[in-house]
Coordinates of C-alpha atoms in Angstrom, one line a residue:
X12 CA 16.8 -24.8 35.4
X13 CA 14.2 -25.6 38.1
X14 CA 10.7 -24.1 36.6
X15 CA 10.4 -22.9 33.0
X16 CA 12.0 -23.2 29.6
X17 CA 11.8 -20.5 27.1
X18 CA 11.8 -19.9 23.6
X19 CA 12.1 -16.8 21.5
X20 CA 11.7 -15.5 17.9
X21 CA 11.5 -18.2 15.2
X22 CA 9.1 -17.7 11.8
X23 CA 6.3 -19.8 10.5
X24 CA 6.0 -19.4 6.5
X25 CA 5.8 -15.9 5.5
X26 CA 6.6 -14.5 8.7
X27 CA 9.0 -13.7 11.3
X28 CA 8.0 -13.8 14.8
X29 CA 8.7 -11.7 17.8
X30 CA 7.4 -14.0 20.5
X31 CA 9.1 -15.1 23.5
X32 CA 6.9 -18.1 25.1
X33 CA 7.6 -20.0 28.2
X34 CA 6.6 -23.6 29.2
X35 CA 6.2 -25.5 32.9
X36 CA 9.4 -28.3 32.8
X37 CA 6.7 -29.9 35.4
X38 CA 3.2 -30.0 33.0
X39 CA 4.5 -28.9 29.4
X40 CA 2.0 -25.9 29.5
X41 CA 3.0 -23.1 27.7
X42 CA 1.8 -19.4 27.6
X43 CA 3.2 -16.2 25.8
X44 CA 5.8 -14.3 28.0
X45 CA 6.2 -10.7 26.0
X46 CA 8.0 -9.7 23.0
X47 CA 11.2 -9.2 21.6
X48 CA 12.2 -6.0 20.3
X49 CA 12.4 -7.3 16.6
X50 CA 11.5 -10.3 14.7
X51 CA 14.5 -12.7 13.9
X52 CA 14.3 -15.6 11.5
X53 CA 14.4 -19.3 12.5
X54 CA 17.3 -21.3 12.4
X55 CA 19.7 -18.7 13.1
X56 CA 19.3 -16.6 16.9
X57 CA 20.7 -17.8 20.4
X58 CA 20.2 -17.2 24.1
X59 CA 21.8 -17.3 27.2
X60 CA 20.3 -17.5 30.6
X61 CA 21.4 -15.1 33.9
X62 CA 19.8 -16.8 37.1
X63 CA 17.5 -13.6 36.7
X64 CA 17.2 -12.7 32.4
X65 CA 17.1 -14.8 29.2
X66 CA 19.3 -13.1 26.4
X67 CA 18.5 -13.4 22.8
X68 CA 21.3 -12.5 20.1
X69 CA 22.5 -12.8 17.0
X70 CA 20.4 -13.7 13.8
X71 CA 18.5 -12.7 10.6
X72 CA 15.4 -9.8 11.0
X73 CA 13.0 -9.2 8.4
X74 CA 13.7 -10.0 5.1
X75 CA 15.8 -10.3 3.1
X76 CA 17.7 -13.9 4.8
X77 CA 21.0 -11.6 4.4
X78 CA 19.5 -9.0 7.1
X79 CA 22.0 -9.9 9.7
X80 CA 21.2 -8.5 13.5
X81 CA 23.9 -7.8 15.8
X82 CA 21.2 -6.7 18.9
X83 CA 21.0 -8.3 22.6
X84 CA 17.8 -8.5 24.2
X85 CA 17.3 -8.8 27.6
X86 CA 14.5 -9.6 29.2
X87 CA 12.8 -11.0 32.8
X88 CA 11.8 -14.5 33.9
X89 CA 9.4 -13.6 36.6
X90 CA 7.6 -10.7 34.3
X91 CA 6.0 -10.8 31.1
X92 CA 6.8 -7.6 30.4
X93 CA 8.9 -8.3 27.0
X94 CA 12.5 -7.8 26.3
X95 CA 14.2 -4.3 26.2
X96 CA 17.9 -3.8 23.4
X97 CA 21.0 -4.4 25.8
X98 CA 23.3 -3.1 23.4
X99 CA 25.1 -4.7 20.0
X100 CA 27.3 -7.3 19.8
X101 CA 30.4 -6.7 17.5
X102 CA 29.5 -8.9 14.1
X103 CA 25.9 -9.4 12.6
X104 CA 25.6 -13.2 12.1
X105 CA 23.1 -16.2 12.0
X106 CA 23.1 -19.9 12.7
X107 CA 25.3 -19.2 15.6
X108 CA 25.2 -20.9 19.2
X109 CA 26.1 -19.6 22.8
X110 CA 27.6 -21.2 25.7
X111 CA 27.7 -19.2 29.2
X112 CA 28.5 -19.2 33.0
X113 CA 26.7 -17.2 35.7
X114 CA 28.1 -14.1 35.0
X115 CA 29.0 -14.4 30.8
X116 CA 27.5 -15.6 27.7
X117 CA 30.0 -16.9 25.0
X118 CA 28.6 -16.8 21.5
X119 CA 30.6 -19.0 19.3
X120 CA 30.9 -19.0 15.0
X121 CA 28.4 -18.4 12.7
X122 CA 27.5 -17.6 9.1
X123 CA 27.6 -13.4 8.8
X124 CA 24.4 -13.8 5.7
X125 CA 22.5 -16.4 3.9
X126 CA 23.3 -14.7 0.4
X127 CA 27.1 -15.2 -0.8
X128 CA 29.5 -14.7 0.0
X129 CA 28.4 -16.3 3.2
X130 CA 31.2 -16.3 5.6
X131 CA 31.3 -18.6 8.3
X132 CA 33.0 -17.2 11.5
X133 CA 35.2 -19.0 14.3
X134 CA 35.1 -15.9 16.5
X135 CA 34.1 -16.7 20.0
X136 CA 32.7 -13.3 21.4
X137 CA 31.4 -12.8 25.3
X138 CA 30.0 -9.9 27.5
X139 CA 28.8 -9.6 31.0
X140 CA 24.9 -9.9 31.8
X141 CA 25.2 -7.0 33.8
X142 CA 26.7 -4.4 31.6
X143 CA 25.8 -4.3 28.2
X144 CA 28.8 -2.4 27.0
X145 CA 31.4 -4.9 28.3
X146 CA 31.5 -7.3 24.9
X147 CA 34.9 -8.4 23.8
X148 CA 37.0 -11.3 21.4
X149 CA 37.7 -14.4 23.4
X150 CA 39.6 -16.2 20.9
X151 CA 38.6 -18.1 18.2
X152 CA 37.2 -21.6 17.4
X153 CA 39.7 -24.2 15.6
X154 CA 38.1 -23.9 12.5
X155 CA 34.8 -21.6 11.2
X156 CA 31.7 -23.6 11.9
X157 CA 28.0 -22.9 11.5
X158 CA 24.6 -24.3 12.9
X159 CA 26.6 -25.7 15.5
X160 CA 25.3 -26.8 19.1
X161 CA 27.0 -25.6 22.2
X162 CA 27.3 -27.0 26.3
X163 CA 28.2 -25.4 28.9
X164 CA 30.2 -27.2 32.5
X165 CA 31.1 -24.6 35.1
X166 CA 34.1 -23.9 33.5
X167 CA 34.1 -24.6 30.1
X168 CA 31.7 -24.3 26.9
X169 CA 31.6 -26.6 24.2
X170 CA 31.0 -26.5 20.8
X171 CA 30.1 -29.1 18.5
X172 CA 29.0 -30.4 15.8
X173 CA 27.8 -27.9 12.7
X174 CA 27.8 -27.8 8.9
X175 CA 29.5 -31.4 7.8
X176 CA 31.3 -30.8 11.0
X177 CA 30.8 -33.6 13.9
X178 CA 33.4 -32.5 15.9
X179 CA 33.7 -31.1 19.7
X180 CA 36.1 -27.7 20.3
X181 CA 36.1 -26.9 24.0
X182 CA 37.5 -23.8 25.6
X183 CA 37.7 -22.2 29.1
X184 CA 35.8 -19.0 30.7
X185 CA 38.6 -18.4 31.8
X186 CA 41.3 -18.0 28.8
X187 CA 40.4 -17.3 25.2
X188 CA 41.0 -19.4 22.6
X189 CA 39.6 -23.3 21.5
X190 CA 41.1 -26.6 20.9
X191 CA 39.8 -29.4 19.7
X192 CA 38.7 -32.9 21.4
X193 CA 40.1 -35.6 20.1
X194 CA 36.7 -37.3 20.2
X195 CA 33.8 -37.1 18.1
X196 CA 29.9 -37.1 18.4
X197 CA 28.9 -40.6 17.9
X198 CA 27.7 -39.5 13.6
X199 CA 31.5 -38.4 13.5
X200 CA 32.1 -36.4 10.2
X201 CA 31.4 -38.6 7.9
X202 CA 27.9 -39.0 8.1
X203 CA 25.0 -36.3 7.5
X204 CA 23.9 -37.3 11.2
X205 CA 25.5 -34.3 13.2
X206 CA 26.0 -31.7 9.9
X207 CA 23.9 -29.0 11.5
X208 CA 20.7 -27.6 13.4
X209 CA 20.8 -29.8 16.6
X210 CA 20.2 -28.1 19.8
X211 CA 22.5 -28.2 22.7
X212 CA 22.2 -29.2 26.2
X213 CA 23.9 -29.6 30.0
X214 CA 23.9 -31.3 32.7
X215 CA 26.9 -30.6 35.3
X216 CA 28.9 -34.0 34.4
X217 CA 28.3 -34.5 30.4
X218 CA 27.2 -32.0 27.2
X219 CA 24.1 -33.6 25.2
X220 CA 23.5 -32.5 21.7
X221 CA 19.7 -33.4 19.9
X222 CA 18.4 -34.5 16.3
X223 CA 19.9 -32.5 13.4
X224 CA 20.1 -33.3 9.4
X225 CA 18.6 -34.9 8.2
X226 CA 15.5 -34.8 10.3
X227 CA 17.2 -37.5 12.7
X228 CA 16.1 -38.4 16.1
X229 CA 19.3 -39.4 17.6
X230 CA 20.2 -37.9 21.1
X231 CA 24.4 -37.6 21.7
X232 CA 26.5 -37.2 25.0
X233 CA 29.8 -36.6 25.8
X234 CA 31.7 -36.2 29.4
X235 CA 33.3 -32.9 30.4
X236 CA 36.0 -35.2 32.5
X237 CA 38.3 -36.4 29.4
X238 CA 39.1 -34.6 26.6
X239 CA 39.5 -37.8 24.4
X240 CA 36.1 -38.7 25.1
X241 CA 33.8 -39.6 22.0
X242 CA 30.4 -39.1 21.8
X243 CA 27.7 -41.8 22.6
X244 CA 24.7 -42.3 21.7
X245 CA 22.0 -41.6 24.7
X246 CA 18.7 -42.2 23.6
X247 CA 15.9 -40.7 20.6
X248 CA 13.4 -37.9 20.1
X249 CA 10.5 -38.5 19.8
X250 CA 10.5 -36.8 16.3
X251 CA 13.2 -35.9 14.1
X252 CA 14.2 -32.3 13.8
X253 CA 16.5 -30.0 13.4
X254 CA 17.4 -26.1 13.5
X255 CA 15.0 -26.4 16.9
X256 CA 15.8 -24.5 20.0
X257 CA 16.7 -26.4 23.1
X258 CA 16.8 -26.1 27.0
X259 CA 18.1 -27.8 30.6
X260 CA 16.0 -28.1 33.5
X261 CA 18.5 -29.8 36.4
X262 CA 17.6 -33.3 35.5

């Protein structure tokens, strides 16, 4: 949150990529930063962030789409050494999205293969970042979701949006199990604004979730204080995208 973002995996056409990059929040310069241990598709991996390690789980490797990956990798911010296999999470799944506190990621819904039957997962699953056998159920979301967006306060992690979903589900570290917001993201459901592929972000007070279907530019917050708080709109991208990765610095 105070020097670098970075990004891992992705594909460009024809390929899957194993890169991890990194880039200056102060200049935008970017620079290669090692390897993951496999290449994972785009749309479809997360991370986390230790105040030490980036995490990257969950996705599709290789082809075909329907190869699912289940694998955590781990890896350094202040080496470029590349990212070593912290163990297996308990479901291989895409187009899922993780929310975490300083000592646990939470990696929320999901679609378990692009082929059919494609089943879509509300399964909220966490594990410790310092023991990479420690990985258990925390509940479930209020309904399955996919290519969702996720926050994170110090207590809580948010969900929201996904496939024709513009919903928010919050739920605590500490307990297992979501409920749902009574507010919306400022698309709401009924629009193709908030269906999928935004990318999620946090400051300590509000969740902010970015572009999305259909290419859209629109920028969405919410506030962690009420639970009947709606989305609003906050500003634009400078493009519109979606299925993009995303990152906080503290401001």
């Amino acid at each position: 949150g105070t020097a670098y973002g970075f990004c891992s995996c992705g594909s460009v056409p024809g390929l899957y990529l194993s890169l991890i990059n990194r880039f200056s929040f102060a200049s935008g310069s970017a620079e290669t930063w090692g390897n993951c241990t496999l290449a994972r598709n785009t749309l479809n991996a997360t991370g986390a962030s230790s105040s030490t390690h980036g995490f990257i789980l969950n996705g599709y490797a290789g082809a075909p789409h329907n190869a699912g990956v289940n694998v955590i990798d781990k890896f350094p911010f202040a080496s470029s050494a590349g990212a070593t296999d912290f163990g297996d999470l308990n479901t291989q799944r895409g187009a899922v999205q993780c929310s975490y506190n300083e000592t646990r990621a939470y990696i929320s819904g999901g679609r378990q293969q692009f082929q059919p039957p494609h089943a879509t997962h509300s399964n909220i699953q966490t594990f410790l970042f310092a023991n990479n056998s420690s990985n258990t159920t925390h509940g479930d979301l209020t309904a399955p979701r996919q290519w969702l967006s996720s926050a994170s306060s110090k207590t809580h992690g948010y969900v929201m949006g996904g496939a024709n979903d513009g919903g928010i589900d919050k739920f605590a570290f500490a307990s297992s199990g979501a409920s749902r917001m009574s507010g919306d993201l400022n698309g709401g459901v009924s629009t193709t604004r908030f269906q999928f592929g935004g990318s999620g972000h946090s400051s300590d007070t509000r969740g902010y979730t970015a572009g999305g279907t259909t290419l859209n530019a629109f920028i969405d917050s919410f506030s962690y204080a009420s639970d009947s708080a709606a989305g609003t709109s906050h500003s634009n991208l400078v493009k519109g995208t979606y299925t993009h990765a995303g990152s906080t610095s503290t401001t």
